[in-house]
Coordinates of N, CA and C in Angstrom, one line a residue:
E23 N 85.0 188.6 -1.7 CA 83.6 188.5 -2.0 C 82.7 188.8 -0.8
D24 N 81.5 189.1 -1.0 CA 80.6 189.4 0.0 C 79.7 188.2 0.3
Y25 N 79.8 187.7 1.6 CA 78.9 186.7 2.0 C 78.3 187.2 3.3
P26 N 77.1 187.9 3.2 CA 76.5 188.6 4.3 C 76.1 187.7 5.5
S27 N 75.9 186.4 5.3 CA 75.5 185.6 6.4 C 76.7 185.2 7.3
V28 N 77.9 185.4 6.8 CA 79.2 185.0 7.5 C 79.5 186.1 8.6
R29 N 79.4 185.7 9.9 CA 79.7 186.6 10.9 C 81.2 186.6 11.2
R30 N 81.8 185.4 11.2 CA 83.2 185.2 11.4 C 83.6 184.0 10.6
F31 N 84.9 183.9 10.3 CA 85.4 182.8 9.6 C 86.8 182.5 10.2
Q32 N 87.3 181.3 10.0 CA 88.6 180.9 10.4 C 89.1 179.8 9.4
V33 N 90.3 179.9 8.9 CA 90.9 178.9 8.0 C 91.9 178.2 8.8
V34 N 91.7 176.9 9.0 CA 92.7 176.0 9.8 C 93.4 175.1 8.9
Q35 N 94.7 175.2 8.8 CA 95.5 174.2 8.1 C 95.6 172.9 8.9
T36 N 95.0 171.8 8.5 CA 94.9 170.6 9.2 C 96.0 169.6 8.8
A37 N 96.5 169.8 7.6 CA 97.6 168.9 7.1 C 98.3 169.8 6.0
P38 N 99.5 169.3 5.6 CA 100.2 170.1 4.6 C 99.4 170.5 3.3
A39 N 98.5 169.7 3.0 CA 97.6 170.0 1.8 C 96.2 169.9 2.1
A40 N 95.8 170.4 3.3 CA 94.4 170.4 3.6 C 94.0 171.5 4.6
V41 N 92.9 172.1 4.3 CA 92.4 173.2 5.2 C 90.9 172.9 5.5
L42 N 90.6 173.4 6.7 CA 89.2 173.4 7.2 C 88.8 174.9 7.3
V43 N 87.7 175.2 6.6 CA 87.2 176.6 6.7 C 86.0 176.6 7.7
R44 N 86.2 177.2 8.8 CA 85.1 177.2 9.8 C 84.3 178.5 9.6
L45 N 83.0 178.4 9.5 CA 82.2 179.5 9.2 C 81.1 179.7 10.3
A46 N 81.2 180.8 11.0 CA 80.1 181.2 11.9 C 79.1 181.9 11.0
A47 N 78.1 181.2 10.5 CA 77.2 181.7 9.5 C 75.9 180.8 9.5
T48 N 74.9 181.4 8.9 CA 73.8 180.6 8.5 C 74.2 179.7 7.3
P49 N 74.0 178.4 7.4 CA 74.4 177.6 6.3 C 74.0 178.0 4.9
F50 N 74.9 177.9 4.0 CA 74.6 178.2 2.6 C 75.4 177.3 1.7
A51 N 75.1 177.3 0.4 CA 75.8 176.4 -0.5 C 77.2 177.0 -0.7
V52 N 78.2 176.1 -0.5 CA 79.6 176.6 -0.5 C 80.3 176.3 -1.8
E53 N 79.6 175.9 -2.8 CA 80.3 175.5 -4.0 C 81.1 176.7 -4.6
E54 N 80.5 177.8 -4.7 CA 81.2 179.0 -5.3 C 82.4 179.4 -4.4
L55 N 82.2 179.4 -3.1 CA 83.4 179.7 -2.2 C 84.5 178.7 -2.3
H56 N 84.1 177.4 -2.5 CA 85.1 176.3 -2.6 C 85.9 176.6 -3.9
S57 N 85.2 176.9 -5.0 CA 85.9 177.1 -6.3 C 86.9 178.3 -6.2
K58 N 86.5 179.4 -5.5 CA 87.3 180.5 -5.4 C 88.6 180.2 -4.5
L59 N 88.4 179.5 -3.4 CA 89.5 179.1 -2.6 C 90.4 178.1 -3.3
A60 N 89.9 177.2 -4.1 CA 90.7 176.2 -4.8 C 91.6 176.9 -5.8
R61 N 91.1 178.0 -6.4 CA 91.9 178.7 -7.4 C 93.1 179.4 -6.7
H62 N 92.9 179.8 -5.5 CA 94.0 180.5 -4.7 C 94.9 179.5 -4.1
L63 N 94.4 178.4 -3.6 CA 95.2 177.4 -2.8 C 95.8 176.4 -3.7
G64 N 95.2 176.1 -4.9 CA 95.7 175.1 -5.8 C 94.9 173.8 -5.8
D65 N 95.0 173.1 -6.8 CA 94.2 171.9 -7.0 C 94.5 170.8 -6.0
G66 N 95.7 170.8 -5.5 CA 96.1 169.7 -4.6 C 95.7 169.8 -3.2
V67 N 95.1 170.9 -2.8 CA 94.7 171.2 -1.5 C 93.2 170.8 -1.2
R68 N 93.0 169.9 -0.2 CA 91.7 169.5 0.1 C 91.1 170.6 1.0
I69 N 89.8 171.0 0.6 CA 89.1 172.1 1.3 C 87.9 171.5 1.9
E70 N 87.7 171.6 3.2 CA 86.5 171.2 3.9 C 85.8 172.4 4.6
F71 N 84.5 172.4 4.8 CA 83.8 173.4 5.4 C 83.1 172.9 6.6
A72 N 83.0 173.7 7.7 CA 82.2 173.4 8.9 C 81.5 174.7 9.3
F73 N 80.2 174.5 9.4 CA 79.4 175.6 10.0 C 79.3 175.5 11.5
V74 N 79.7 176.6 12.2 CA 79.7 176.5 13.6 C 78.9 177.7 14.2
N75 N 78.5 177.6 15.5 CA 77.8 178.6 16.1 C 78.6 179.9 16.3
D76 N 79.9 179.7 16.7 CA 80.7 180.9 16.9 C 82.2 180.4 16.8
I77 N 83.1 181.3 16.7 CA 84.5 181.1 16.7 C 85.1 181.8 17.9
A78 N 85.5 181.1 18.8 CA 86.0 181.8 20.1 C 87.3 182.5 19.9
P79 N 87.4 183.7 20.5 CA 88.7 184.4 20.4 C 89.8 183.8 21.2
E80 N 91.0 184.1 20.9 CA 92.1 183.7 21.7 C 92.1 184.4 23.1
P81 N 92.9 183.9 24.0 CA 92.9 184.6 25.3 C 93.2 186.1 25.2
S82 N 93.9 186.5 24.2 CA 94.2 188.0 24.0 C 92.9 188.8 23.5
G83 N 91.9 188.0 23.2 CA 90.6 188.7 22.7 C 90.5 188.7 21.2
K84 N 91.6 188.4 20.5 CA 91.6 188.4 19.0 C 91.2 187.1 18.5
V85 N 90.5 187.2 17.3 CA 90.1 185.9 16.6 C 91.1 185.7 15.5
R86 N 91.8 184.6 15.4 CA 92.7 184.3 14.4 C 91.9 183.9 13.1
C87 N 92.1 184.6 12.0 CA 91.4 184.3 10.8 C 92.1 183.0 10.1
V88 N 93.4 182.9 10.3 CA 94.1 181.8 9.7 C 95.0 181.2 10.8
T89 N 95.0 179.9 10.9 CA 95.8 179.2 11.9 C 96.2 177.8 11.4
S90 N 97.3 177.2 12.0 CA 97.8 176.0 11.5 C 97.9 175.0 12.6
Q91 N 97.5 173.7 12.3 CA 97.7 172.6 13.3 C 98.9 171.8 12.8
V92 N 99.5 172.2 11.7 CA 100.6 171.4 11.2 C 101.9 171.9 11.9
R93 N 102.6 170.9 12.4 CA 103.9 171.2 13.1 C 105.1 170.9 12.2
P94 N 106.1 171.7 12.3 CA 107.3 171.4 11.4 C 108.0 170.1 11.8

């Protein structure tokens, strides 16, 4: 979907059944985006949103769109 105010985004898995969606964007109502993500991730996954000023790139210069803090 098209969300023109989103400059960058990052999905961070914070727990086995939880993600944080970081949005470098002008704040907007996230209900529709939440519903779409829930359909893809499943009902058992907790989805949180955080609006941030920017998402810093890795030392390589790349921005990871998806990352995990969960360790095996």
